[in-house]
Short mmCIF file of C-alpha atoms and ligand atoms in Angstrom, two decimals:
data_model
loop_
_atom_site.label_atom_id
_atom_site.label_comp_id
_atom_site.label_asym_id
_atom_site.label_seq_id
_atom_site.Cartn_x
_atom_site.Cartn_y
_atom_site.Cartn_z
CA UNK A 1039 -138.29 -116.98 17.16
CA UNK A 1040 -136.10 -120.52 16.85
CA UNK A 1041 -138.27 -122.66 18.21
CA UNK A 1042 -139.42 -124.40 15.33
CA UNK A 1043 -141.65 -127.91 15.29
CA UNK A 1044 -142.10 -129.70 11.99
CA UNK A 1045 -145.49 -129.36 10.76
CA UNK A 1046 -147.25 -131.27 7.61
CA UNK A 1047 -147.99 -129.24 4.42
CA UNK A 1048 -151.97 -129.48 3.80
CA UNK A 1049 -152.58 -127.18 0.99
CA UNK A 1050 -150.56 -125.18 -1.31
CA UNK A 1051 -151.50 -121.58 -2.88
CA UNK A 1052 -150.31 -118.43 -4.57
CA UNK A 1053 -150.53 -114.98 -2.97
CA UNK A 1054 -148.64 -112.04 -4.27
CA UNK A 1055 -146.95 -113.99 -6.77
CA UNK A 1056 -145.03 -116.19 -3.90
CA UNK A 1057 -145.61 -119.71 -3.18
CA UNK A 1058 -147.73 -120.38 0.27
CA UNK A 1059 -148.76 -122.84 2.09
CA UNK A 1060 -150.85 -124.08 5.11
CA UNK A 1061 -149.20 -125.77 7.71
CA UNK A 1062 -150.50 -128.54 10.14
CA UNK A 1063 -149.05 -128.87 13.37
CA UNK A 1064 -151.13 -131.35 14.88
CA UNK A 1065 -154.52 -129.29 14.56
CA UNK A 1066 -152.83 -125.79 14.48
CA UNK A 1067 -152.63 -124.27 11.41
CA UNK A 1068 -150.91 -121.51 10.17
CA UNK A 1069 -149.50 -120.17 7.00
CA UNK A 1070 -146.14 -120.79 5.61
CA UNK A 1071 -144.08 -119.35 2.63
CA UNK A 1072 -143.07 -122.01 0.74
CA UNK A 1073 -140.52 -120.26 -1.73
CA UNK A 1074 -137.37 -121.63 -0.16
CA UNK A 1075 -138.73 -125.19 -0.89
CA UNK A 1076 -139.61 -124.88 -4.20
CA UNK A 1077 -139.93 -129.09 -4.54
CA UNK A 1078 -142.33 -129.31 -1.77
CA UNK A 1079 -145.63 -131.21 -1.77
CA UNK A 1080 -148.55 -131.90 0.21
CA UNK A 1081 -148.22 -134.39 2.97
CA UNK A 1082 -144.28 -133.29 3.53
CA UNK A 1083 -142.89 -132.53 7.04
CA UNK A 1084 -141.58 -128.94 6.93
CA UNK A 1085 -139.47 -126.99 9.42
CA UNK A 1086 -140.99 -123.44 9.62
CA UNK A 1087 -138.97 -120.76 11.03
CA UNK A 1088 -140.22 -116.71 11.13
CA UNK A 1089 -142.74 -118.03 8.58
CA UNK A 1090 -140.62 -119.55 5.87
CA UNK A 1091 -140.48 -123.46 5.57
CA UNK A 1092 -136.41 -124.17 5.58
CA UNK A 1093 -136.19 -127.84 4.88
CA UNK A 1094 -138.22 -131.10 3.70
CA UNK A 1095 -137.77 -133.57 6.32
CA UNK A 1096 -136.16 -136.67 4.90
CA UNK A 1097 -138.28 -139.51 6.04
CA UNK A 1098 -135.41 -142.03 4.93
CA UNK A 1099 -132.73 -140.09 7.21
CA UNK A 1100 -135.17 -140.46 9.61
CA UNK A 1101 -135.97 -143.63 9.59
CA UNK A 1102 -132.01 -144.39 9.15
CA UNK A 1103 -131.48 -142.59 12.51
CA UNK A 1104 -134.24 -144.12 14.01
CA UNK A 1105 -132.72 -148.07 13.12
CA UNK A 1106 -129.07 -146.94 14.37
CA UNK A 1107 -131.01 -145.90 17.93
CA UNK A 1108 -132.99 -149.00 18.07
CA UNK A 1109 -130.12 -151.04 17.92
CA UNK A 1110 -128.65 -149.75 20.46
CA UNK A 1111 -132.00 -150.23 22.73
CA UNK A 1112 -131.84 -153.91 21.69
CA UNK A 1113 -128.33 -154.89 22.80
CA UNK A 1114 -129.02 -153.51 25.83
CA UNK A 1115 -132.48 -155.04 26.44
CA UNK A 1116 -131.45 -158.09 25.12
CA UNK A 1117 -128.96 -158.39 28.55
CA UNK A 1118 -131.66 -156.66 30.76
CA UNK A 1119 -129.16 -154.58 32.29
CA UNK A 1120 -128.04 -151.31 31.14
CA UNK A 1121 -124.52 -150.36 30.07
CA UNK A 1122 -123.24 -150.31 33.84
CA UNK A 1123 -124.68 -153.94 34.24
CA UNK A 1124 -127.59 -152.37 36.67
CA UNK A 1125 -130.74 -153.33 36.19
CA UNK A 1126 -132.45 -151.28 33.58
CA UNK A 1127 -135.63 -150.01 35.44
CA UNK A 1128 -132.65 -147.79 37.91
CA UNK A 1129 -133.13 -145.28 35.20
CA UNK A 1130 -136.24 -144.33 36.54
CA UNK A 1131 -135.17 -142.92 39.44
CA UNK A 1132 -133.59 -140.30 38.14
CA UNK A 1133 -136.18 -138.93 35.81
CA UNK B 21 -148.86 -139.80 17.98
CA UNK B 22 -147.06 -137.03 16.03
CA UNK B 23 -144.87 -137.56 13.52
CA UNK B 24 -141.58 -136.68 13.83
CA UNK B 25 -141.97 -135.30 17.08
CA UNK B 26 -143.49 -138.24 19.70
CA UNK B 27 -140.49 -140.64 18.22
CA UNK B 28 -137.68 -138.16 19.34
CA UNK B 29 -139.21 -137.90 22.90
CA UNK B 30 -139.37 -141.97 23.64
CA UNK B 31 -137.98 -142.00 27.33
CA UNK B 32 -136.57 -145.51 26.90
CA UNK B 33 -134.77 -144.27 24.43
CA UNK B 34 -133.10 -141.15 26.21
CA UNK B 35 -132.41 -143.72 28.62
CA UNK B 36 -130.38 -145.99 26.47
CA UNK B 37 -129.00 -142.90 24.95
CA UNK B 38 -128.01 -141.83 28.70
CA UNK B 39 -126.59 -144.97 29.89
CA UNK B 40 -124.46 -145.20 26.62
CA UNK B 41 -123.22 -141.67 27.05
CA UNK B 42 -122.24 -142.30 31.15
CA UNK B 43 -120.49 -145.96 29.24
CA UNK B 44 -118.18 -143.84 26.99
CA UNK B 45 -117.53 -140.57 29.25
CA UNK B 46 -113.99 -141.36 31.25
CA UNK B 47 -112.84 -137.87 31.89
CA UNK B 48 -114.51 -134.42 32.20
CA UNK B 49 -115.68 -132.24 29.06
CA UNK B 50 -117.36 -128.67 28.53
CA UNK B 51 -119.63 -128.95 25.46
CA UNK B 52 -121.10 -125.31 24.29
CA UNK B 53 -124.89 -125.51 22.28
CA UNK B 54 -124.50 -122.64 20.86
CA UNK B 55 -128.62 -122.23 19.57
CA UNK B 56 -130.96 -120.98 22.52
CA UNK B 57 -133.41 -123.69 21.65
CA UNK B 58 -131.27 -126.22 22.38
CA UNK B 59 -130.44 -124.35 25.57
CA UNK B 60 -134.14 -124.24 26.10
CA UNK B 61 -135.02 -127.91 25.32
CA UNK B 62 -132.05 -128.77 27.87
CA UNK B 63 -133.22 -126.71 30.57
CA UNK B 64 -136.75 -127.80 30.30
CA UNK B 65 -136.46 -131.47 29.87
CA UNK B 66 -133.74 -131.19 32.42
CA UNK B 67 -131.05 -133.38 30.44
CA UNK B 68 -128.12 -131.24 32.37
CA UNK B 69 -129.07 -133.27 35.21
CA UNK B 70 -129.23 -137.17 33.67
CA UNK B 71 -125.82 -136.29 32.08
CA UNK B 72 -122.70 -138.02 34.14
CA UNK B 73 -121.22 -135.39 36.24
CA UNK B 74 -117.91 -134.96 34.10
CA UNK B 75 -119.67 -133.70 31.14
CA UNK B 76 -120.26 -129.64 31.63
CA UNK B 77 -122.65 -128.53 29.34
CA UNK B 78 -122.57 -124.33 28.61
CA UNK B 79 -124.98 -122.54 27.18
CA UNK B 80 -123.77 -119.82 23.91
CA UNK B 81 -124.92 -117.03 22.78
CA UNK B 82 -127.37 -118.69 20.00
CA UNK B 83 -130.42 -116.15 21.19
CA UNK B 84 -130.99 -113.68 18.82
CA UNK B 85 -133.38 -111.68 21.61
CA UNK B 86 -130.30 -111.53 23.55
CA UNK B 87 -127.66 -110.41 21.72
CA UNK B 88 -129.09 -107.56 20.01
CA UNK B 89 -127.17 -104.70 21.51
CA UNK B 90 -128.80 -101.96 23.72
CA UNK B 91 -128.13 -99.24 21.03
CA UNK B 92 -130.05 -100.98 18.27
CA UNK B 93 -132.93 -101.77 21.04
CA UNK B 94 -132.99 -97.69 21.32
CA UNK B 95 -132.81 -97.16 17.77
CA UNK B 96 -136.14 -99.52 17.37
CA UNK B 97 -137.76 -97.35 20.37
CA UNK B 98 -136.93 -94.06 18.74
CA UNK B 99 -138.54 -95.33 15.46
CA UNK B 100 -141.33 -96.97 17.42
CA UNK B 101 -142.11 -93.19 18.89
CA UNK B 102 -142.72 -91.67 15.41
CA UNK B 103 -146.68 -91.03 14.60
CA UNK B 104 -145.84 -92.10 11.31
CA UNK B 105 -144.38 -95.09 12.02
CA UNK B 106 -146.25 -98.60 12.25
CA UNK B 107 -143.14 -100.62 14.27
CA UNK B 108 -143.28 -104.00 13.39
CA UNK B 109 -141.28 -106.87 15.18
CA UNK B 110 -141.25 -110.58 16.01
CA UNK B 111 -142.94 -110.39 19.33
CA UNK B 112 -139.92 -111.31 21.41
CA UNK B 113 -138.17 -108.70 20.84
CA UNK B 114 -141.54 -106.91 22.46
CA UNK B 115 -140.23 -106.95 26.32
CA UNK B 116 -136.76 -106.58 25.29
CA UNK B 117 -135.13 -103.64 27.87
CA UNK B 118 -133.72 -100.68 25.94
CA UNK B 119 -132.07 -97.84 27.72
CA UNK B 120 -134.77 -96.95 29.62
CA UNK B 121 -137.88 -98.57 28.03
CA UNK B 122 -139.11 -101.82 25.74
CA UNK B 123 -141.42 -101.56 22.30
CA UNK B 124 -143.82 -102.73 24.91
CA UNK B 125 -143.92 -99.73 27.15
CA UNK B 126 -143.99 -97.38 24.13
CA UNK B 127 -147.23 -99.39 22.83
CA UNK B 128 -148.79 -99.21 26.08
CA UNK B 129 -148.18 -95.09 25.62
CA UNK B 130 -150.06 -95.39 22.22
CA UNK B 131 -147.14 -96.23 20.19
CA UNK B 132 -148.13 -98.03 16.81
CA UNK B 133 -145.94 -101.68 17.75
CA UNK B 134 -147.59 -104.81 16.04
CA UNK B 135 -145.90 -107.67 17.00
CA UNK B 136 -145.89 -110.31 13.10
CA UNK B 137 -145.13 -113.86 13.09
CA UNK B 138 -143.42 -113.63 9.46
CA UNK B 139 -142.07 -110.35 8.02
CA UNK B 140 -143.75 -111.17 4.88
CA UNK B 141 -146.76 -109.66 7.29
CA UNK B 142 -145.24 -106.69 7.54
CA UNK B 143 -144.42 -106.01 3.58
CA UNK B 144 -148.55 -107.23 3.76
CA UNK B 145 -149.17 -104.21 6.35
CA UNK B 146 -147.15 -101.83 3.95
CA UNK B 147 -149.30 -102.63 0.64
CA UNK B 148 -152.50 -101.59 3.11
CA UNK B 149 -151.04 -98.84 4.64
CA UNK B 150 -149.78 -96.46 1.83
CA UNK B 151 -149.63 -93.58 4.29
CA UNK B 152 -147.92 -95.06 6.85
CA UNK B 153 -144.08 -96.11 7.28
CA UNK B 154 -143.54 -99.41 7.99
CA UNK B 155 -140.97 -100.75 9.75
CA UNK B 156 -139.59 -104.27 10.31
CA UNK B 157 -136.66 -105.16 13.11
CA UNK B 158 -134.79 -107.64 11.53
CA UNK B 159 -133.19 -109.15 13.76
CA UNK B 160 -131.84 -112.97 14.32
CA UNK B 161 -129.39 -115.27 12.87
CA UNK B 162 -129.27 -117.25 9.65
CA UNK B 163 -132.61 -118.73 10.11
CA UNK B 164 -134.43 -115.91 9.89
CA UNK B 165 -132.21 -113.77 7.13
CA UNK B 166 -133.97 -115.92 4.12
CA UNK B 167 -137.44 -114.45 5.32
CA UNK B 168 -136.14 -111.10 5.52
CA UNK B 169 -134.35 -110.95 2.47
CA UNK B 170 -137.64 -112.80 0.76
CA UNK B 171 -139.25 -109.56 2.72
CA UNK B 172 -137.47 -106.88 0.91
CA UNK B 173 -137.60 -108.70 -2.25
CA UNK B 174 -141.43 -108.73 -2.08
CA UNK B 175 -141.51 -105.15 -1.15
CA UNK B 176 -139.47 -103.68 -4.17
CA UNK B 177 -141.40 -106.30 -6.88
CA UNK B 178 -144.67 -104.60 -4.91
CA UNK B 179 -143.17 -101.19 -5.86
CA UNK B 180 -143.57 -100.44 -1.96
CA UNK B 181 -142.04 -97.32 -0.94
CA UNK B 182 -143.24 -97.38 2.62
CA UNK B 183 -141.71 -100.78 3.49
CA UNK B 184 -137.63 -100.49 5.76
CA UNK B 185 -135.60 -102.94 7.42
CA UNK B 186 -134.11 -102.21 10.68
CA UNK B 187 -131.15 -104.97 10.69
CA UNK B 188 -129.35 -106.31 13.26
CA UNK B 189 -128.47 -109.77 11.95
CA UNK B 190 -126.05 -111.77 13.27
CA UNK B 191 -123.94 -114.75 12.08
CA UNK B 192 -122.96 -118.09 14.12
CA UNK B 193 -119.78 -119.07 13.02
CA UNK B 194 -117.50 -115.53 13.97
CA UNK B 195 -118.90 -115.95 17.18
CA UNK B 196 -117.81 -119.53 17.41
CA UNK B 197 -114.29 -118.31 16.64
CA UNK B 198 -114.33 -115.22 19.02
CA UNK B 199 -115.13 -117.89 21.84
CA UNK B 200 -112.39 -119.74 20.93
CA UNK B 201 -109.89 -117.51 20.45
CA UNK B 202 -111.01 -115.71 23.85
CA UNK B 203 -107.56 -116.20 26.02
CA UNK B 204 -110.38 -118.02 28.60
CA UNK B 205 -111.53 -120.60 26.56
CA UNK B 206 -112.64 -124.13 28.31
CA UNK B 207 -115.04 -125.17 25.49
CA UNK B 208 -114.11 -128.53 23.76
CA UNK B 209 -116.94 -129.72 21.38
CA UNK B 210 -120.08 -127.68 20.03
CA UNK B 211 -123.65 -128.91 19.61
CA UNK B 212 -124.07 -127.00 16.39
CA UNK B 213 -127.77 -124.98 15.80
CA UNK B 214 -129.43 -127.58 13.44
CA UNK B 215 -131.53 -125.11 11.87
CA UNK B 216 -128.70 -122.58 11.38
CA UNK B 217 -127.12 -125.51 9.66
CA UNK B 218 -130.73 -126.14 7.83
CA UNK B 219 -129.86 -123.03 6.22
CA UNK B 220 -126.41 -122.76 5.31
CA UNK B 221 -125.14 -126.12 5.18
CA UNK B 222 -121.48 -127.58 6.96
CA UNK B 223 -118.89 -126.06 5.30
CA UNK B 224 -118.24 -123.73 7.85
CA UNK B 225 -118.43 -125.93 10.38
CA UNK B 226 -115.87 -128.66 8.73
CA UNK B 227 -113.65 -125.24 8.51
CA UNK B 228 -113.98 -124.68 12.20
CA UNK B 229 -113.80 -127.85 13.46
CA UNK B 230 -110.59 -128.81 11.19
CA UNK B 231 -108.82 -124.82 12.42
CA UNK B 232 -109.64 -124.96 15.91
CA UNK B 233 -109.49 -129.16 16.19
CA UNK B 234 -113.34 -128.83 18.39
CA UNK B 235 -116.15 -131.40 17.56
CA UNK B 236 -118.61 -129.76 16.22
CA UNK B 237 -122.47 -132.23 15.84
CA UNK B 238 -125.59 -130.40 14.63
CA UNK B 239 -128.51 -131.65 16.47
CA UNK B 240 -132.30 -131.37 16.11
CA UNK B 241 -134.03 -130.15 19.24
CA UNK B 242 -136.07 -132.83 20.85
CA UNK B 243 -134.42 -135.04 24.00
CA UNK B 244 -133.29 -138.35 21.84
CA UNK B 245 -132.07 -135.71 19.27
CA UNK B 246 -129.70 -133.72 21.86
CA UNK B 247 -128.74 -137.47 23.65
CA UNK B 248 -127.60 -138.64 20.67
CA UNK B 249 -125.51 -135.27 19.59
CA UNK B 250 -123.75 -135.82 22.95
CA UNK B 251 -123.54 -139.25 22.61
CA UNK B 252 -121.44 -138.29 19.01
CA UNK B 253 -119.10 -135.64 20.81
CA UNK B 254 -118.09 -137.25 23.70
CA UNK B 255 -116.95 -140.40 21.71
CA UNK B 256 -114.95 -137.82 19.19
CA UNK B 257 -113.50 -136.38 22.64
CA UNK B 258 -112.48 -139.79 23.76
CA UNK B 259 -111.49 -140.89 20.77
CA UNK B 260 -109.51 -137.66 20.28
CA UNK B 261 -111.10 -136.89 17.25
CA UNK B 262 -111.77 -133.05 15.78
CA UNK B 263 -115.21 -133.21 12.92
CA UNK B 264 -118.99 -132.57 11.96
CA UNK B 265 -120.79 -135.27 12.09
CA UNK B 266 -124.60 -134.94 11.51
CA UNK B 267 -127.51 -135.98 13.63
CA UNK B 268 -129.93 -133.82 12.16
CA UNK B 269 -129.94 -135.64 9.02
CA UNK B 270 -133.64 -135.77 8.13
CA UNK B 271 -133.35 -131.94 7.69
CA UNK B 272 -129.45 -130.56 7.77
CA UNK B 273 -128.21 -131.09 3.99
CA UNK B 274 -124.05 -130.87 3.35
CA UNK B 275 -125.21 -127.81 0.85
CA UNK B 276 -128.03 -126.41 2.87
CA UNK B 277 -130.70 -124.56 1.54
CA UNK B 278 -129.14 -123.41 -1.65
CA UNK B 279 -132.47 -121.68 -2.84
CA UNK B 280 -132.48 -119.62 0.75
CA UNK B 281 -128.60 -119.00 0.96
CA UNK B 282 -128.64 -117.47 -2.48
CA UNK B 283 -131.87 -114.57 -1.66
CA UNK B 284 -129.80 -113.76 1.38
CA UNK B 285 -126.75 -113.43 -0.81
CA UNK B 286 -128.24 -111.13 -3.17
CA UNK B 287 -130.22 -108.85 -0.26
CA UNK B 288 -127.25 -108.57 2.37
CA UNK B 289 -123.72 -108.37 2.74
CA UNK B 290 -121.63 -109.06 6.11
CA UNK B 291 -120.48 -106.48 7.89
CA UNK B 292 -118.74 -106.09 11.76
CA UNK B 293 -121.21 -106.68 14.07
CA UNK B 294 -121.89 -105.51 17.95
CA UNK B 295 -123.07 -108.08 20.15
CA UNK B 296 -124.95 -108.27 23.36
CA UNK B 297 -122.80 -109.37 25.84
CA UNK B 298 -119.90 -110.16 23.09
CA UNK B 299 -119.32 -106.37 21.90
CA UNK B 300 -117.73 -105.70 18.97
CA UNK B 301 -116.99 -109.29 16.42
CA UNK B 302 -115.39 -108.39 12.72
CA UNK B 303 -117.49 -109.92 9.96
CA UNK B 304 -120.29 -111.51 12.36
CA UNK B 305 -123.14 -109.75 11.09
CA UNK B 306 -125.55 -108.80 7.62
CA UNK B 307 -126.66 -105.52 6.68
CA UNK B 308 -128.37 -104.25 3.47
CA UNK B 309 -126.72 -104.15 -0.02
CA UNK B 310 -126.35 -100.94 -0.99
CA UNK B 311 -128.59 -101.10 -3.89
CA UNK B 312 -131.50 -101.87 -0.83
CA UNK B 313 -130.53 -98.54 1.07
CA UNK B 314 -134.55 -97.37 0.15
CA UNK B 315 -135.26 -100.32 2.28
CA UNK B 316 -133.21 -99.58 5.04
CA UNK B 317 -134.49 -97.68 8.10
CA UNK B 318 -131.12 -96.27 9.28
CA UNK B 319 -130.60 -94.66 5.69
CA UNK B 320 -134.79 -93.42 5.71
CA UNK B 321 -134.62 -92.16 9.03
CA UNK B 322 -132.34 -89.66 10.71
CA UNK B 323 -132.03 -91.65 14.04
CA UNK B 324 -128.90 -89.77 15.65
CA UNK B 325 -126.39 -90.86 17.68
CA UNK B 326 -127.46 -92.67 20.35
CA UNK B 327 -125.64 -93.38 23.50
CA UNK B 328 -127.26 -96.93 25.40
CA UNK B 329 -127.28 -97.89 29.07
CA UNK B 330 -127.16 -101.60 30.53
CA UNK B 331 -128.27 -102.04 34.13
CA UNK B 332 -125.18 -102.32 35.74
CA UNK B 333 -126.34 -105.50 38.07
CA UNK B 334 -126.86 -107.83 34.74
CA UNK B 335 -124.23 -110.71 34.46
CA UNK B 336 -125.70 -111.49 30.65
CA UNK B 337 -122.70 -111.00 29.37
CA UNK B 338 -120.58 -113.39 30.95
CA UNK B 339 -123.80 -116.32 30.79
CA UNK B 340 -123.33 -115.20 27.07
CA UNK B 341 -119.63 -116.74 26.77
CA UNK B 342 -120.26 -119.58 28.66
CA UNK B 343 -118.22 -117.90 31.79
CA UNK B 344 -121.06 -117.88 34.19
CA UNK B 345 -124.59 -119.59 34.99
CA UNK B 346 -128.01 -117.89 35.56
CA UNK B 347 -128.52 -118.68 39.23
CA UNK B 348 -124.45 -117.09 39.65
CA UNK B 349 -126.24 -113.71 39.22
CA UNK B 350 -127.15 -111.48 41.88
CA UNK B 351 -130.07 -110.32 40.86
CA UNK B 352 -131.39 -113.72 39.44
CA UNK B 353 -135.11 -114.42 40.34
CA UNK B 354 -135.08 -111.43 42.84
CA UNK B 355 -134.82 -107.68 41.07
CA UNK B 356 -134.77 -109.71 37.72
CA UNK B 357 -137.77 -111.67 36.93
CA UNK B 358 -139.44 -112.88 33.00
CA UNK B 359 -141.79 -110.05 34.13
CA UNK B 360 -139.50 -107.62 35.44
CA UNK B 361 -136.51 -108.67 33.18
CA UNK B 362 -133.05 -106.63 33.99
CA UNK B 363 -130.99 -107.84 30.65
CA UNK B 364 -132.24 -109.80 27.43
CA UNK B 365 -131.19 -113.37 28.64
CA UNK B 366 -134.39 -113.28 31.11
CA UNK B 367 -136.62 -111.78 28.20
CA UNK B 368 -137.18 -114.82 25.66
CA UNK B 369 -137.95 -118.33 26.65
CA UNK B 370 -134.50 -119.39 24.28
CA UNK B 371 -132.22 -116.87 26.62
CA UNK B 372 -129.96 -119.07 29.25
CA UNK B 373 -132.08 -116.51 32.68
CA UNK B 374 -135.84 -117.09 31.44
CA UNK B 375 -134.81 -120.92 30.88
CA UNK B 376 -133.46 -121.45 34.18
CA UNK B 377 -136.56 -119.60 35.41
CA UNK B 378 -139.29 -121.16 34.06
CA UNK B 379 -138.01 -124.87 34.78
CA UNK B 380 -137.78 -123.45 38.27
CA UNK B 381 -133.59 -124.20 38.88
S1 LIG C 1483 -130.76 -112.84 35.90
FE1 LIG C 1483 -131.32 -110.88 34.90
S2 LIG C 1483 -129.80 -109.42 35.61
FE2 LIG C 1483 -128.94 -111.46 35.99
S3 LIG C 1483 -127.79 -111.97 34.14
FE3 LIG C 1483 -129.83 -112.80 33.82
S4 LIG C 1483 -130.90 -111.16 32.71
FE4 LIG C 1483 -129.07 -110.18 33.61
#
């Protein structure tokens, strides 16, 4: 019950008197209540856990994350070699 | 390509990640993740394995499946057995071994078990059932107490009289400390449960981490997500360094979800808690407030005392405190199988037996 993807909000609705939503996960859909994100709007990423969307994914965290990572990549492309000064494709072999 | 999911699997970037985590590692560590998930994601994508061999990783006892004691697991199967009784559940608590049976077998006798993905379902299966009683195992840890106390909620605006809780819901952070304080202890640093953290934010975990001087990083649960959270502790090990520090930013919040945290404030209070494998932790779990007792099953229901069984081969307990590994059990892939499962760690895909299982270790 904790393994949760982020989905996209498609459409928002009423039912009961609680906020709902429908929930894309790339081409599954399922429903979502959307009460513990009360800001949330169509086209947001969503975590959905037990059927209640938990956070709003932060697209600028993200992409913040995502520069601090690439940098990293860089330097170490940049010298060919990875951080033990052996070539970088050895990494392969142990996948 | 999807979005937000694709990115944090990039295999040159685990690579990077790996290479910068073997650079920094000079001396051997034992880093807990405490969530099942991230136990699962490890296990599957094998990261254990890329990891230099000083770094130890242990899996916790971050399954909810698994830790539900034996005697609630009976308590659910005695309910389950009443004709009146429409047993509803998450379905991986389903296959979960009780004394001597799971919700499973009892539905296969003709038992009225519905697994639900969202216990909003189950208030839903309440409103259309007026005769019936239904009942919803609440079980988990602080991810899934919002929906249930959303659950109850719903049921008393609804006027449903039919609609009860049976709760068994745990919290992360007592457990943390029981580990630590254990006399045992080899646990340095903690990948915290992002999602837990999703939910109630990082105060506790600033507490813990300042008291008991550990690392503590909440991660997301895809491979460059997990890389990087090691990547964060072992340089605060190095560096001799004891705090949070976030790599779940795009969904972990300092505050958390205030909106959730305050519906599970007003539905449940904490109470001592048994735990699978842990037994007995003050102040680790929820229960109903008791202006909710018409929502609670063990108030509705005269369940008894009942006295619960584990087989006496199962190891789960010690895999639960990071003491032992799957394949150091016994009965591990041979009397205990995902279909044949001996003790709750085999039973959900999050629990440290099924994970080892299914990636074939
Ligand atoms: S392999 Fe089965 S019997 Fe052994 S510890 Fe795991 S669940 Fe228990």
């Amino acid at each position: 019950m904790c393994l949760a993807v982020p989905g996209k909000v498609v459409e928002i609705f009423e039912e009961n008197g609680l906020k709902m939503g429908h929930v894309d996960y790339a081409g599954a859909i399922s429903r979502a209540c959307l009460e513990y994100v009360p800001e949330i709007k169509i086209g947001d990423y969503t975590v959905v856990h037990a059927g209640f969307a938990l956070s709003i994914l932060d697209e600028e965290e993200a992409a913040k994350s995502f520069e601090t990572w690439r940098e990293l990549q860089a330097a170490a492309a940049r010298e060919g070699v990875d951080l033990f000064g052996r070539p970088l494709g050895d990494f392969e072999d142990r996948d | 390509m999807l979005k937000h999911l694709d990115e944090y699997r990039d295999p040159a970037l685990a690579r990077q990640l790996l290479a910068e985590i073997a650079a920094v590692t000079t001396r051997p560590w034992v880093i807990m993740e405490i969530c099942g998930g991230h136990t699962h994601a490890i296990i599957r994508h094998g990261l254990d394995l890329l990891l230099p061999p000083q770094l130890e990783l242990v899996h916790g006892p971050g399954c909810p499946v698994c830790v539900t004691p034996v005697a609630l697991i009976d308590k659910a199967l005695a309910l389950a057995r009443r004709p009146e009784v429409i047993f509803t559940s998450f379905g991986d608590m389903l296959r979960v071994p009780g004394s001597c049976e799971s919700l499973a077998q009892i539905r296969a006798q003709g038992g009225d078990v519905r697994p639900v993905y969202s216990p909003l379902e189950a208030v839903n299966l309440a409103a259309r059932n007026p005769v019936r009683q239904v009942v919803f195992f609440a079980v988990g840890f602080e991810t899934t107490a919002p929906g249930n106390a959303m659950a109850v909620q719903q049921a008393a605006r609804l006027g449903l009289d039919n609609f009860s809780l049976l709760v068994s819901h745990v919290l992360v952070p007592p457990a943390v400390g029981a580990l630590l304080a254990s006399p045992g202890n080899r646990i340095q640093a903690f990948l915290a449960p992002g999602h837990v953290c999703t939910v109630e934010g990082l105060q506790d975990y600033e507490a813990m981490a300042a008291r008991h001087r550990v690392p503590m990083v909440p991660a997301g649960f895809e491979p460059v997500d997990i890389l990087a959270a090691i990547l964060l502790l072992v340089r605060q090990l190095e560096a001799g360094r004891a705090r949070v520090e976030n790599e779940y930013r795009r969904s972990v919040r300092p505050q958390g979800n205030p909106a959730a945290r305050q519906a599970v404030a007003q539905v449940f209070q904490v109470c001592d808690r048994t735990w699978r494998g842990l037994g007995e932790i003050p102040a680790s779990g929820l229960r109903l407030r008791p202006e909710f007792a018409a929502f609670d099953a063990e108030c509705k229901f005269a369940l008894g005392e009942i006295r619960a069984e584990e087989s006496p081969l199962c190891i789960s307990g010690a895999i639960l405190r990071g003491e032992r590994k799957p394949p150091g059990c016994p009965a591990f892939g041979k009397e205990c199988t995902p279909a044949h499962p001996l003790g709750a760690t085999m039973v959900s895909s999050e629990g440290a037996c099924a994970a080892y299982m299914l990636a074939k270790r």
